[in-house]
């Protein structure tokens, strides 16, 4: 789809967007910019979503004022970003993002040009050339994301056939797909996210280059890929995203060690485990329950971790040490691709450690384990293992389910009834026994 220089303008009488559907703060920002003598539009996801009858997640504003000019108009303004400079207008907990319209990033003479910079693969490293609204529309990703709403005339401007694409439920890149993916490979992930979120199809020309270009994701900073995976996993469509990412060869770029396992023919259990985890995540999100990213990443790295630990044990390392080393190795390998912040990897470590300890329940152990901060997540993790086919853990899972329903005395009885076989095993069997004291 090519962008046009003359937009199709849909007047107020012909669209269903009213000011009431926008955040009052976004409207304030639009009027302040307009009264300051600038052009300003709501653009992107919020217009697209309202046209589709979905409640917008956030409100993005674009203007011909430069970041410095925006800062002068708003006291509550912060300038952010390097690769892409933006203004954040802060209203308590709500942030309205205001971008300056971007222009062409003449890649041929970008040498020495400080405002725009591309890599050898055509990836845009910096993009701060300002331009007109027509140019701004051309460098947005999908036609459905290039619709602009103005408070000057309350019309919607469509530069790239976005209205038709919305009617046809079609995700299509603006411009030449391969060039656009090379400029920013994350657009491949965005195509998947919008297709599942909006229940649309990816247009053939936008779909076909992905399989071949997926390795370009390797050039994206791991911190940005973490942000993108989080959006893919926490938007209530994680299961569908997971399946489509695998189908399009994108998942292997994000979690290569897991994909290697899932791609094997006899890995039905592993595939079911990951898919079930995402299905559960979606169910929780869609009923407004809390989801911890630590759980998701713990699940995604669980099989790579177990394989690595088994491999280390084969080399003669003790079970405990192998598990510890495998955790460090798997986490640091993963950080090369997807930089999961420490607060989540710490949680994942806890969940993994507790998996190893769930069957040691005698004495005070069950009680103490149940007080651990990540205990509930670890119990859910055990249920997931059983649910996806680890039947040998069924008895243990049932025991914990009952334990959590009992009062203190019921719990004590359960521990007593564990019987001889679950008595604590002597942990330090290799330690030399202390010699009994001699009387003489
Ligand atoms: P949502 O907020 O629901 O995830 P969105 O479309 O608003 O969807 P944002 O990431 O908030 O997505 O971006 C706002 C707009 O900025 C997009 O609609 C699109 O026009 C433009 N945009 C964002 N990321 C890119 C990109 N990588 N390449 C080109 N344009 C982009
Ligand atoms: Mg948005």
CSV table of C-alpha atoms and ligand atoms in Angstrom, one decimal:
chain,number,residue,atom,x,y,z
A,1,UNK,CA,0.0,0.0,0.0
A,2,UNK,CA,1.5,3.4,-1.0
A,3,UNK,CA,0.8,6.5,1.0
A,4,UNK,CA,-0.9,9.3,-0.9
A,5,UNK,CA,0.1,13.0,-0.6
A,6,UNK,CA,-3.6,14.0,-0.6
A,7,UNK,CA,-5.5,12.5,2.2
A,8,UNK,CA,-9.0,11.2,2.0
A,9,UNK,CA,-10.8,13.3,4.6
A,10,UNK,CA,-13.7,11.7,6.3
A,11,UNK,CA,-15.9,14.6,7.7
A,12,UNK,CA,-17.4,14.5,11.2
A,13,UNK,CA,-20.8,13.6,9.7
A,14,UNK,CA,-19.4,10.4,8.2
A,15,UNK,CA,-17.5,8.8,11.1
A,16,UNK,CA,-18.5,7.6,14.6
A,17,UNK,CA,-15.6,9.3,16.5
A,18,UNK,CA,-16.7,11.8,19.0
A,19,UNK,CA,-14.6,13.8,21.5
A,20,UNK,CA,-16.3,12.0,24.4
A,21,UNK,CA,-14.4,8.8,23.5
A,22,UNK,CA,-11.0,10.5,24.1
A,23,UNK,CA,-9.3,11.0,27.3
A,24,UNK,CA,-10.0,14.6,28.5
A,25,UNK,CA,-6.3,15.1,28.9
A,26,UNK,CA,-5.6,14.2,25.3
A,27,UNK,CA,-8.2,16.8,24.2
A,28,UNK,CA,-6.6,19.4,26.5
A,29,UNK,CA,-3.3,18.7,24.8
A,30,UNK,CA,-4.8,19.1,21.3
A,31,UNK,CA,-6.4,22.4,22.2
A,32,UNK,CA,-3.3,23.8,23.9
A,33,UNK,CA,-1.2,23.0,20.8
A,34,UNK,CA,-3.9,24.4,18.5
A,35,UNK,CA,-4.2,27.6,20.5
A,36,UNK,CA,-0.4,27.9,20.4
A,37,UNK,CA,-0.6,28.1,16.6
A,38,UNK,CA,0.4,24.5,15.9
A,39,UNK,CA,-1.2,21.7,14.0
A,40,UNK,CA,-2.0,18.7,16.2
A,41,UNK,CA,-3.7,15.4,15.7
A,42,UNK,CA,-4.7,12.3,17.6
A,43,UNK,CA,-3.1,9.5,15.6
A,44,UNK,CA,-2.5,5.7,15.6
A,45,UNK,CA,-3.9,3.1,17.9
A,46,UNK,CA,-6.6,5.3,19.5
A,47,UNK,CA,-8.3,6.3,16.2
A,48,UNK,CA,-8.0,2.8,14.9
A,49,UNK,CA,-9.4,1.2,18.0
A,50,UNK,CA,-12.4,3.6,18.3
A,51,UNK,CA,-13.3,3.0,14.6
A,52,UNK,CA,-13.2,-0.7,15.5
A,53,UNK,CA,-15.4,-0.3,18.6
A,54,UNK,CA,-12.5,-1.1,21.0
A,55,UNK,CA,-11.6,1.1,24.0
A,56,UNK,CA,-8.2,2.7,23.3
A,57,UNK,CA,-5.3,1.8,25.5
A,58,UNK,CA,-3.5,5.1,25.3
A,59,UNK,CA,-3.6,8.4,23.3
A,60,UNK,CA,-0.9,9.4,20.9
A,61,UNK,CA,-0.7,13.0,19.7
A,62,UNK,CA,1.4,14.2,16.7
A,63,UNK,CA,2.2,17.9,16.0
A,64,UNK,CA,4.3,20.2,13.9
A,65,UNK,CA,5.7,21.8,17.1
A,66,UNK,CA,9.3,20.6,17.9
A,67,UNK,CA,10.0,18.9,21.2
A,68,UNK,CA,11.5,22.2,22.6
A,69,UNK,CA,8.4,24.1,21.4
A,70,UNK,CA,6.1,21.5,23.1
A,71,UNK,CA,8.1,21.9,26.3
A,72,UNK,CA,7.5,25.6,26.3
A,73,UNK,CA,3.7,25.1,26.1
A,74,UNK,CA,3.4,22.6,28.9
A,75,UNK,CA,4.7,22.8,32.4
A,76,UNK,CA,4.0,19.1,33.0
A,77,UNK,CA,6.2,18.0,30.0
A,78,UNK,CA,9.2,15.7,29.9
A,79,UNK,CA,11.4,15.1,26.9
A,80,UNK,CA,12.4,11.5,26.4
A,81,UNK,CA,14.1,9.2,23.9
A,82,UNK,CA,17.2,9.3,21.7
A,83,UNK,CA,16.5,7.0,18.8
A,84,UNK,CA,13.1,8.8,18.6
A,85,UNK,CA,12.7,12.0,20.6
A,86,UNK,CA,9.3,12.5,22.2
A,87,UNK,CA,7.5,14.6,24.7
A,88,UNK,CA,5.5,13.1,27.6
A,89,UNK,CA,2.8,15.3,29.0
A,90,UNK,CA,2.1,14.0,32.5
A,91,UNK,CA,-1.3,14.2,34.1
A,92,UNK,CA,-1.1,12.3,37.4
A,93,UNK,CA,-1.0,8.6,36.3
A,94,UNK,CA,-1.9,9.4,32.7
A,95,UNK,CA,0.8,10.2,30.2
A,96,UNK,CA,-0.1,11.7,26.8
A,97,UNK,CA,2.7,11.0,24.3
A,98,UNK,CA,3.3,13.9,21.9
A,99,UNK,CA,5.6,13.3,18.9
A,100,UNK,CA,6.8,15.8,16.3
A,101,UNK,CA,5.9,14.8,12.8
A,102,UNK,CA,8.7,12.8,11.2
A,103,UNK,CA,9.9,13.4,7.6
A,104,UNK,CA,12.0,11.4,5.1
A,105,UNK,CA,15.2,9.9,6.4
A,106,UNK,CA,17.2,10.2,3.2
A,107,UNK,CA,19.3,7.1,3.7
A,108,UNK,CA,21.6,7.8,0.8
A,109,UNK,CA,23.1,11.0,2.3
A,110,UNK,CA,22.6,10.2,6.0
A,111,UNK,CA,26.4,10.0,6.5
A,112,UNK,CA,27.2,12.6,9.0
A,113,UNK,CA,23.6,13.7,9.3
A,114,UNK,CA,23.0,13.8,13.0
A,115,UNK,CA,19.2,13.6,12.8
A,116,UNK,CA,18.8,10.3,11.0
A,117,UNK,CA,21.0,7.2,10.9
A,118,UNK,CA,20.7,3.8,9.3
A,119,UNK,CA,22.7,0.6,9.7
A,120,UNK,CA,24.2,-1.5,6.9
A,121,UNK,CA,21.1,-3.7,6.9
A,122,UNK,CA,18.9,-0.6,6.4
A,123,UNK,CA,17.8,-0.4,10.1
A,124,UNK,CA,17.0,3.0,11.3
A,125,UNK,CA,19.1,3.8,14.3
A,126,UNK,CA,17.9,7.3,14.8
A,127,UNK,CA,14.9,9.0,13.4
A,128,UNK,CA,14.6,12.7,14.3
A,129,UNK,CA,14.1,14.4,10.9
A,130,UNK,CA,11.0,16.5,11.2
A,131,UNK,CA,8.5,16.8,8.4
A,132,UNK,CA,5.0,17.3,7.1
A,133,UNK,CA,1.9,15.3,8.0
A,134,UNK,CA,2.1,13.6,4.6
A,135,UNK,CA,5.6,12.5,5.3
A,136,UNK,CA,4.7,11.5,8.9
A,137,UNK,CA,1.9,9.2,7.6
A,138,UNK,CA,4.3,7.5,5.1
A,139,UNK,CA,6.7,6.5,7.8
A,140,UNK,CA,4.1,4.9,10.1
A,141,UNK,CA,4.0,1.2,10.1
A,142,UNK,CA,0.5,0.0,9.0
A,143,UNK,CA,-2.2,1.7,7.1
A,144,UNK,CA,-4.6,1.2,9.9
A,145,UNK,CA,-2.2,3.2,12.2
A,146,UNK,CA,-2.0,6.2,9.9
A,147,UNK,CA,-5.3,7.8,10.6
A,148,UNK,CA,-5.3,11.4,12.0
A,149,UNK,CA,-8.1,13.2,13.9
A,150,UNK,CA,-8.1,17.0,14.2
A,151,UNK,CA,-10.0,19.2,16.6
A,152,UNK,CA,-9.9,22.0,14.0
A,153,UNK,CA,-12.6,20.3,11.9
A,154,UNK,CA,-13.2,17.0,13.7
A,155,UNK,CA,-12.4,15.1,10.5
A,156,UNK,CA,-10.3,12.0,10.1
A,157,UNK,CA,-7.5,12.2,7.6
A,158,UNK,CA,-6.6,8.9,5.8
A,159,UNK,CA,-3.3,9.0,3.9
A,160,UNK,CA,-2.7,5.3,3.3
A,161,UNK,CA,-6.1,3.6,2.8
A,162,UNK,CA,-6.4,2.9,6.5
A,163,UNK,CA,-10.2,3.2,6.4
A,164,UNK,CA,-10.5,0.6,3.7
A,165,UNK,CA,-8.1,-1.7,5.5
A,166,UNK,CA,-10.1,-1.5,8.7
A,167,UNK,CA,-13.3,-2.4,6.7
A,168,UNK,CA,-11.5,-5.3,5.1
A,169,UNK,CA,-9.8,-6.2,8.4
A,170,UNK,CA,-6.4,-6.2,6.8
A,171,UNK,CA,-2.9,-5.5,8.4
A,172,UNK,CA,-0.8,-4.0,5.6
A,173,UNK,CA,2.5,-2.1,5.8
A,174,UNK,CA,2.7,1.3,4.2
A,175,UNK,CA,5.3,1.2,1.4
A,176,UNK,CA,7.6,-1.6,0.3
A,177,UNK,CA,7.3,-4.3,3.0
A,178,UNK,CA,10.9,-5.6,2.9
A,179,UNK,CA,12.3,-2.1,3.2
A,180,UNK,CA,10.0,-1.3,6.0
A,181,UNK,CA,10.9,-4.5,7.9
A,182,UNK,CA,14.6,-3.8,7.4
A,183,UNK,CA,14.2,-0.2,8.7
A,184,UNK,CA,12.7,-1.7,11.9
A,185,UNK,CA,12.4,-5.4,12.3
A,186,UNK,CA,10.2,-5.0,15.3
A,187,UNK,CA,7.4,-4.3,12.8
A,188,UNK,CA,7.2,-8.1,12.2
A,189,UNK,CA,6.3,-8.6,15.8
A,190,UNK,CA,3.8,-5.7,15.7
A,191,UNK,CA,2.1,-7.2,12.6
A,192,UNK,CA,1.5,-10.4,14.7
A,193,UNK,CA,0.3,-8.4,17.7
A,194,UNK,CA,-2.2,-6.3,15.7
A,195,UNK,CA,-3.5,-9.3,13.7
A,196,UNK,CA,-4.5,-11.2,16.9
A,197,UNK,CA,-5.6,-8.2,18.9
A,198,UNK,CA,-7.8,-6.8,16.2
A,199,UNK,CA,-8.8,-10.2,14.7
A,200,UNK,CA,-7.5,-9.2,11.3
A,201,UNK,CA,-5.5,-11.0,8.6
A,202,UNK,CA,-2.0,-9.9,7.6
A,203,UNK,CA,-2.1,-9.0,3.9
A,204,UNK,CA,-0.1,-11.4,1.7
A,205,UNK,CA,2.6,-8.9,0.7
A,206,UNK,CA,3.1,-7.9,4.3
A,207,UNK,CA,3.2,-11.5,5.4
A,208,UNK,CA,5.4,-13.1,2.9
A,209,UNK,CA,8.8,-11.5,3.7
A,210,UNK,CA,8.6,-12.3,7.4
A,211,UNK,CA,9.9,-15.9,7.3
A,212,UNK,CA,13.0,-14.8,5.5
A,213,UNK,CA,13.6,-11.6,7.4
A,214,UNK,CA,12.9,-12.9,10.9
A,215,UNK,CA,16.7,-13.2,11.8
A,216,UNK,CA,16.9,-9.4,11.6
A,217,UNK,CA,15.4,-9.4,15.1
A,218,UNK,CA,18.9,-10.4,16.2
A,219,UNK,CA,19.9,-6.7,15.6
A,220,UNK,CA,17.3,-5.3,18.0
A,221,UNK,CA,18.6,-4.4,21.5
A,222,UNK,CA,17.4,-7.1,24.0
A,223,UNK,CA,15.8,-4.5,26.2
A,224,UNK,CA,13.5,-3.5,23.4
A,225,UNK,CA,12.7,-7.1,22.6
A,226,UNK,CA,11.8,-7.6,26.3
A,227,UNK,CA,9.3,-4.8,26.0
A,228,UNK,CA,7.8,-6.2,22.8
A,229,UNK,CA,7.5,-9.7,24.2
A,230,UNK,CA,5.8,-8.4,27.3
A,231,UNK,CA,3.2,-6.6,25.1
A,232,UNK,CA,2.7,-9.9,23.1
A,233,UNK,CA,2.2,-11.9,26.3
A,234,UNK,CA,0.1,-9.5,28.4
A,235,UNK,CA,-2.5,-8.3,26.0
A,236,UNK,CA,-4.9,-11.2,26.5
A,237,UNK,CA,-4.0,-12.8,23.2
A,238,UNK,CA,-0.8,-14.5,24.3
A,239,UNK,CA,-1.8,-18.0,23.1
A,240,UNK,CA,-2.7,-16.8,19.6
A,241,UNK,CA,0.5,-14.7,19.5
A,242,UNK,CA,2.6,-17.7,20.5
A,243,UNK,CA,1.2,-19.9,17.8
A,244,UNK,CA,1.6,-17.2,15.1
A,245,UNK,CA,5.1,-16.3,16.2
A,246,UNK,CA,6.1,-19.9,15.9
A,247,UNK,CA,4.4,-20.3,12.5
A,248,UNK,CA,6.2,-17.2,11.1
A,249,UNK,CA,9.6,-18.2,12.4
A,250,UNK,CA,9.7,-15.3,14.8
A,251,UNK,CA,9.6,-17.3,18.1
A,252,UNK,CA,13.0,-18.9,17.4
A,253,UNK,CA,14.5,-15.5,17.2
A,254,UNK,CA,13.2,-14.6,20.7
A,255,UNK,CA,13.6,-17.9,22.6
A,256,UNK,CA,15.9,-20.1,20.5
A,257,UNK,CA,16.7,-22.7,23.1
A,258,UNK,CA,12.9,-23.3,23.7
A,259,UNK,CA,12.1,-23.4,20.0
A,260,UNK,CA,14.8,-26.0,19.5
A,261,UNK,CA,12.9,-28.2,22.0
A,262,UNK,CA,9.4,-27.4,20.7
A,263,UNK,CA,10.4,-28.2,17.1
A,264,UNK,CA,11.2,-31.8,17.9
A,265,UNK,CA,8.6,-34.3,17.0
A,266,UNK,CA,8.3,-36.0,20.4
A,267,UNK,CA,7.8,-32.7,22.3
A,268,UNK,CA,4.0,-32.8,22.5
A,269,UNK,CA,4.1,-32.4,26.3
A,270,UNK,CA,6.4,-29.3,26.1
A,271,UNK,CA,4.3,-27.7,23.4
A,272,UNK,CA,1.2,-28.3,25.4
A,273,UNK,CA,2.8,-26.9,28.6
A,274,UNK,CA,3.8,-23.6,26.9
A,275,UNK,CA,0.5,-23.2,25.1
A,276,UNK,CA,-1.5,-24.0,28.2
A,277,UNK,CA,0.6,-21.4,30.2
A,278,UNK,CA,-0.3,-18.8,27.6
A,279,UNK,CA,-4.0,-19.8,27.6
A,280,UNK,CA,-4.0,-19.5,31.4
A,281,UNK,CA,-2.3,-16.1,31.2
A,282,UNK,CA,-5.0,-14.9,28.8
A,283,UNK,CA,-7.8,-16.2,31.0
A,284,UNK,CA,-6.3,-14.3,34.0
A,285,UNK,CA,-5.8,-11.1,32.0
A,286,UNK,CA,-9.3,-11.3,30.6
A,287,UNK,CA,-10.8,-11.7,34.1
A,288,UNK,CA,-8.7,-8.9,35.5
A,289,UNK,CA,-6.5,-11.1,37.6
A,290,UNK,CA,-2.8,-10.3,38.2
A,291,UNK,CA,-0.2,-11.9,36.1
A,292,UNK,CA,3.4,-12.0,37.0
A,293,UNK,CA,5.9,-11.9,34.1
A,294,UNK,CA,8.3,-13.9,36.3
A,295,UNK,CA,5.9,-16.9,35.9
A,296,UNK,CA,5.8,-16.5,32.1
A,297,UNK,CA,9.6,-16.4,31.7
A,298,UNK,CA,10.0,-19.2,34.3
A,299,UNK,CA,7.8,-21.3,32.1
A,300,UNK,CA,9.5,-20.3,28.8
A,301,UNK,CA,12.9,-21.3,30.2
A,302,UNK,CA,11.8,-24.4,32.2
A,303,UNK,CA,12.6,-27.0,29.5
A,304,UNK,CA,15.9,-25.4,28.4
A,305,UNK,CA,16.8,-25.3,32.1
A,306,UNK,CA,15.9,-29.0,32.7
A,307,UNK,CA,17.8,-30.1,29.6
A,308,UNK,CA,20.8,-28.1,30.6
A,309,UNK,CA,20.8,-29.4,34.1
A,310,UNK,CA,20.5,-33.0,32.9
A,311,UNK,CA,23.4,-32.4,30.5
A,312,UNK,CA,25.6,-31.1,33.3
A,313,UNK,CA,24.7,-34.0,35.5
A,314,UNK,CA,25.8,-36.4,32.8
A,315,UNK,CA,29.2,-34.7,33.0
A,316,UNK,CA,29.4,-35.8,36.6
A,317,UNK,CA,28.2,-32.7,38.4
A,318,UNK,CA,25.9,-33.2,41.4
A,319,UNK,CA,22.2,-32.8,41.0
A,320,UNK,CA,22.1,-29.6,43.0
A,321,UNK,CA,25.1,-28.0,41.5
A,322,UNK,CA,23.9,-28.9,38.0
A,323,UNK,CA,20.6,-27.2,38.6
A,324,UNK,CA,22.3,-24.1,40.0
A,325,UNK,CA,24.7,-23.8,37.1
A,326,UNK,CA,22.0,-24.5,34.5
A,327,UNK,CA,19.9,-21.6,35.9
A,328,UNK,CA,22.8,-19.2,35.5
A,329,UNK,CA,23.6,-20.4,32.0
A,330,UNK,CA,20.1,-20.4,30.7
A,331,UNK,CA,19.4,-16.9,32.1
A,332,UNK,CA,22.5,-15.4,30.7
A,333,UNK,CA,21.9,-16.9,27.3
A,334,UNK,CA,18.4,-15.7,27.3
A,335,UNK,CA,19.6,-12.1,28.2
A,336,UNK,CA,21.5,-12.0,24.9
A,337,UNK,CA,18.1,-12.0,23.1
A,338,UNK,CA,15.4,-10.9,25.5
A,339,UNK,CA,16.7,-8.8,28.5
A,340,UNK,CA,14.3,-9.8,31.2
A,341,UNK,CA,14.9,-7.4,34.1
A,342,UNK,CA,16.3,-8.7,37.3
A,343,UNK,CA,13.2,-8.3,39.3
A,344,UNK,CA,11.5,-10.9,37.1
A,345,UNK,CA,14.5,-13.3,36.8
A,346,UNK,CA,14.7,-13.3,40.6
A,347,UNK,CA,11.1,-14.4,40.7
A,348,UNK,CA,11.7,-17.1,38.0
A,349,UNK,CA,14.6,-18.4,40.1
A,350,UNK,CA,12.4,-18.7,43.1
A,351,UNK,CA,9.7,-20.6,41.2
A,352,UNK,CA,12.3,-23.0,39.9
A,353,UNK,CA,13.9,-23.6,43.3
A,354,UNK,CA,10.6,-24.2,44.9
A,355,UNK,CA,9.7,-26.8,42.2
A,356,UNK,CA,12.6,-28.9,43.5
A,357,UNK,CA,11.4,-28.6,47.1
A,358,UNK,CA,7.7,-29.2,46.8
A,359,UNK,CA,7.9,-32.9,47.7
A,360,UNK,CA,9.9,-32.3,50.9
A,361,UNK,CA,7.0,-31.6,53.2
A,362,UNK,CA,7.8,-33.2,56.6
A,363,UNK,CA,8.3,-31.4,59.9
A,364,UNK,CA,8.0,-27.7,59.4
A,365,UNK,CA,9.0,-27.8,55.7
A,366,UNK,CA,5.6,-27.6,54.1
A,367,UNK,CA,4.6,-24.8,56.3
A,368,UNK,CA,7.8,-22.8,55.8
A,369,UNK,CA,7.6,-23.4,52.0
A,370,UNK,CA,4.1,-22.1,51.9
A,371,UNK,CA,5.3,-18.8,53.4
A,372,UNK,CA,7.7,-18.1,50.6
A,373,UNK,CA,6.8,-15.0,48.6
A,374,UNK,CA,6.7,-17.0,45.3
A,375,UNK,CA,5.0,-20.0,46.8
A,376,UNK,CA,1.6,-19.4,45.2
A,377,UNK,CA,3.1,-18.9,41.7
A,378,UNK,CA,5.2,-22.1,42.3
A,379,UNK,CA,2.1,-24.1,43.2
A,380,UNK,CA,0.4,-22.8,40.1
A,381,UNK,CA,3.5,-23.8,38.2
A,382,UNK,CA,3.1,-27.4,39.5
A,383,UNK,CA,-0.5,-27.4,38.5
A,384,UNK,CA,0.5,-26.4,35.0
A,385,UNK,CA,3.0,-29.2,34.8
A,386,UNK,CA,0.3,-31.7,35.8
A,387,UNK,CA,-2.4,-30.1,33.6
A,388,UNK,CA,-0.1,-30.5,30.5
A,389,UNK,CA,0.7,-34.1,31.2
A,390,UNK,CA,3.2,-34.7,34.0
A,391,UNK,CA,0.9,-37.2,35.6
A,392,UNK,CA,3.5,-38.5,38.0
A,393,UNK,CA,3.2,-35.1,39.9
A,394,UNK,CA,-0.6,-35.5,40.2
A,395,UNK,CA,-0.5,-36.9,43.8
A,396,UNK,CA,1.8,-34.2,44.9
A,397,UNK,CA,-0.4,-31.4,43.4
A,398,UNK,CA,-3.5,-32.9,45.0
A,399,UNK,CA,-1.7,-33.0,48.3
A,400,UNK,CA,-0.9,-29.3,48.1
A,401,UNK,CA,-4.3,-28.4,46.9
A,402,UNK,CA,-5.8,-30.0,50.0
A,403,UNK,CA,-3.1,-28.6,52.3
A,404,UNK,CA,-4.0,-25.0,51.2
A,405,UNK,CA,-7.7,-25.6,52.0
A,406,UNK,CA,-7.0,-26.9,55.5
A,407,UNK,CA,-6.7,-24.9,58.8
A,408,UNK,CA,-3.5,-25.1,60.8
A,409,UNK,CA,-4.5,-28.3,62.7
A,410,UNK,CA,-5.6,-30.0,59.5
A,411,UNK,CA,-2.3,-29.1,57.9
A,412,UNK,CA,-0.4,-30.6,60.8
A,413,UNK,CA,-2.4,-33.8,60.5
A,414,UNK,CA,-1.6,-33.9,56.8
A,415,UNK,CA,2.1,-33.6,57.5
A,416,UNK,CA,1.9,-36.3,60.2
A,417,UNK,CA,0.1,-38.6,57.8
A,418,UNK,CA,2.9,-38.3,55.3
A,419,UNK,CA,4.3,-41.4,56.9
A,420,UNK,CA,7.8,-42.9,56.9
A,421,UNK,CA,8.5,-42.7,53.3
A,422,UNK,CA,8.4,-38.9,53.2
A,423,UNK,CA,10.6,-38.4,56.3
A,424,UNK,CA,13.3,-36.0,55.5
A,425,UNK,CA,16.2,-37.8,53.9
A,426,UNK,CA,19.5,-37.2,55.4
A,427,UNK,CA,20.7,-34.3,53.2
A,428,UNK,CA,24.4,-34.4,53.7
A,429,UNK,CA,25.1,-38.0,53.2
A,430,UNK,CA,28.6,-37.4,52.0
A,431,UNK,CA,29.5,-35.5,55.1
A,432,UNK,CA,31.6,-37.6,57.4
A,433,UNK,CA,29.6,-38.6,60.4
A,434,UNK,CA,30.8,-37.1,63.7
A,435,UNK,CA,32.3,-39.8,65.8
A,436,UNK,CA,30.3,-40.6,68.9
A,437,UNK,CA,32.1,-39.2,71.9
A,438,UNK,CA,34.1,-41.7,73.8
A,439,UNK,CA,33.4,-42.0,77.5
A,440,UNK,CA,36.9,-43.0,78.4
B,1,LIG,P1,-1.3,0.0,21.0
B,1,LIG,O1,-1.0,1.3,21.7
B,1,LIG,O2,-2.7,-0.4,21.0
B,1,LIG,O3,-0.3,-1.1,21.2
B,1,LIG,P2,-0.5,1.7,18.7
B,1,LIG,O4,-0.8,1.6,17.3
B,1,LIG,O5,-1.0,2.9,19.4
B,1,LIG,O6,-1.1,0.4,19.4
B,1,LIG,P3,2.1,2.4,19.7
B,1,LIG,O7,3.2,1.6,19.9
B,1,LIG,O8,1.4,3.1,20.8
B,1,LIG,O9,1.0,1.5,18.9
B,1,LIG,O10,2.5,3.5,18.5
B,1,LIG,C1,1.7,4.6,18.2
B,1,LIG,C2,1.7,4.8,16.7
B,1,LIG,O11,3.1,5.1,16.3
B,1,LIG,C3,1.4,3.6,15.8
B,1,LIG,O12,0.0,3.6,15.6
B,1,LIG,C4,2.1,3.9,14.6
B,1,LIG,O13,1.5,4.8,13.7
B,1,LIG,C5,3.4,4.5,15.0
B,1,LIG,N1,4.5,3.5,15.3
B,1,LIG,C6,4.7,2.9,16.4
B,1,LIG,N2,5.8,2.0,16.3
B,1,LIG,C7,6.2,2.1,15.0
B,1,LIG,C8,7.2,1.5,14.3
B,1,LIG,N3,8.0,0.6,14.8
B,1,LIG,N4,7.3,1.8,13.0
B,1,LIG,C9,6.5,2.7,12.4
B,1,LIG,N5,5.5,3.4,13.1
B,1,LIG,C10,5.3,3.0,14.4
B,2,LIG,MG1,-0.6,3.6,21.4
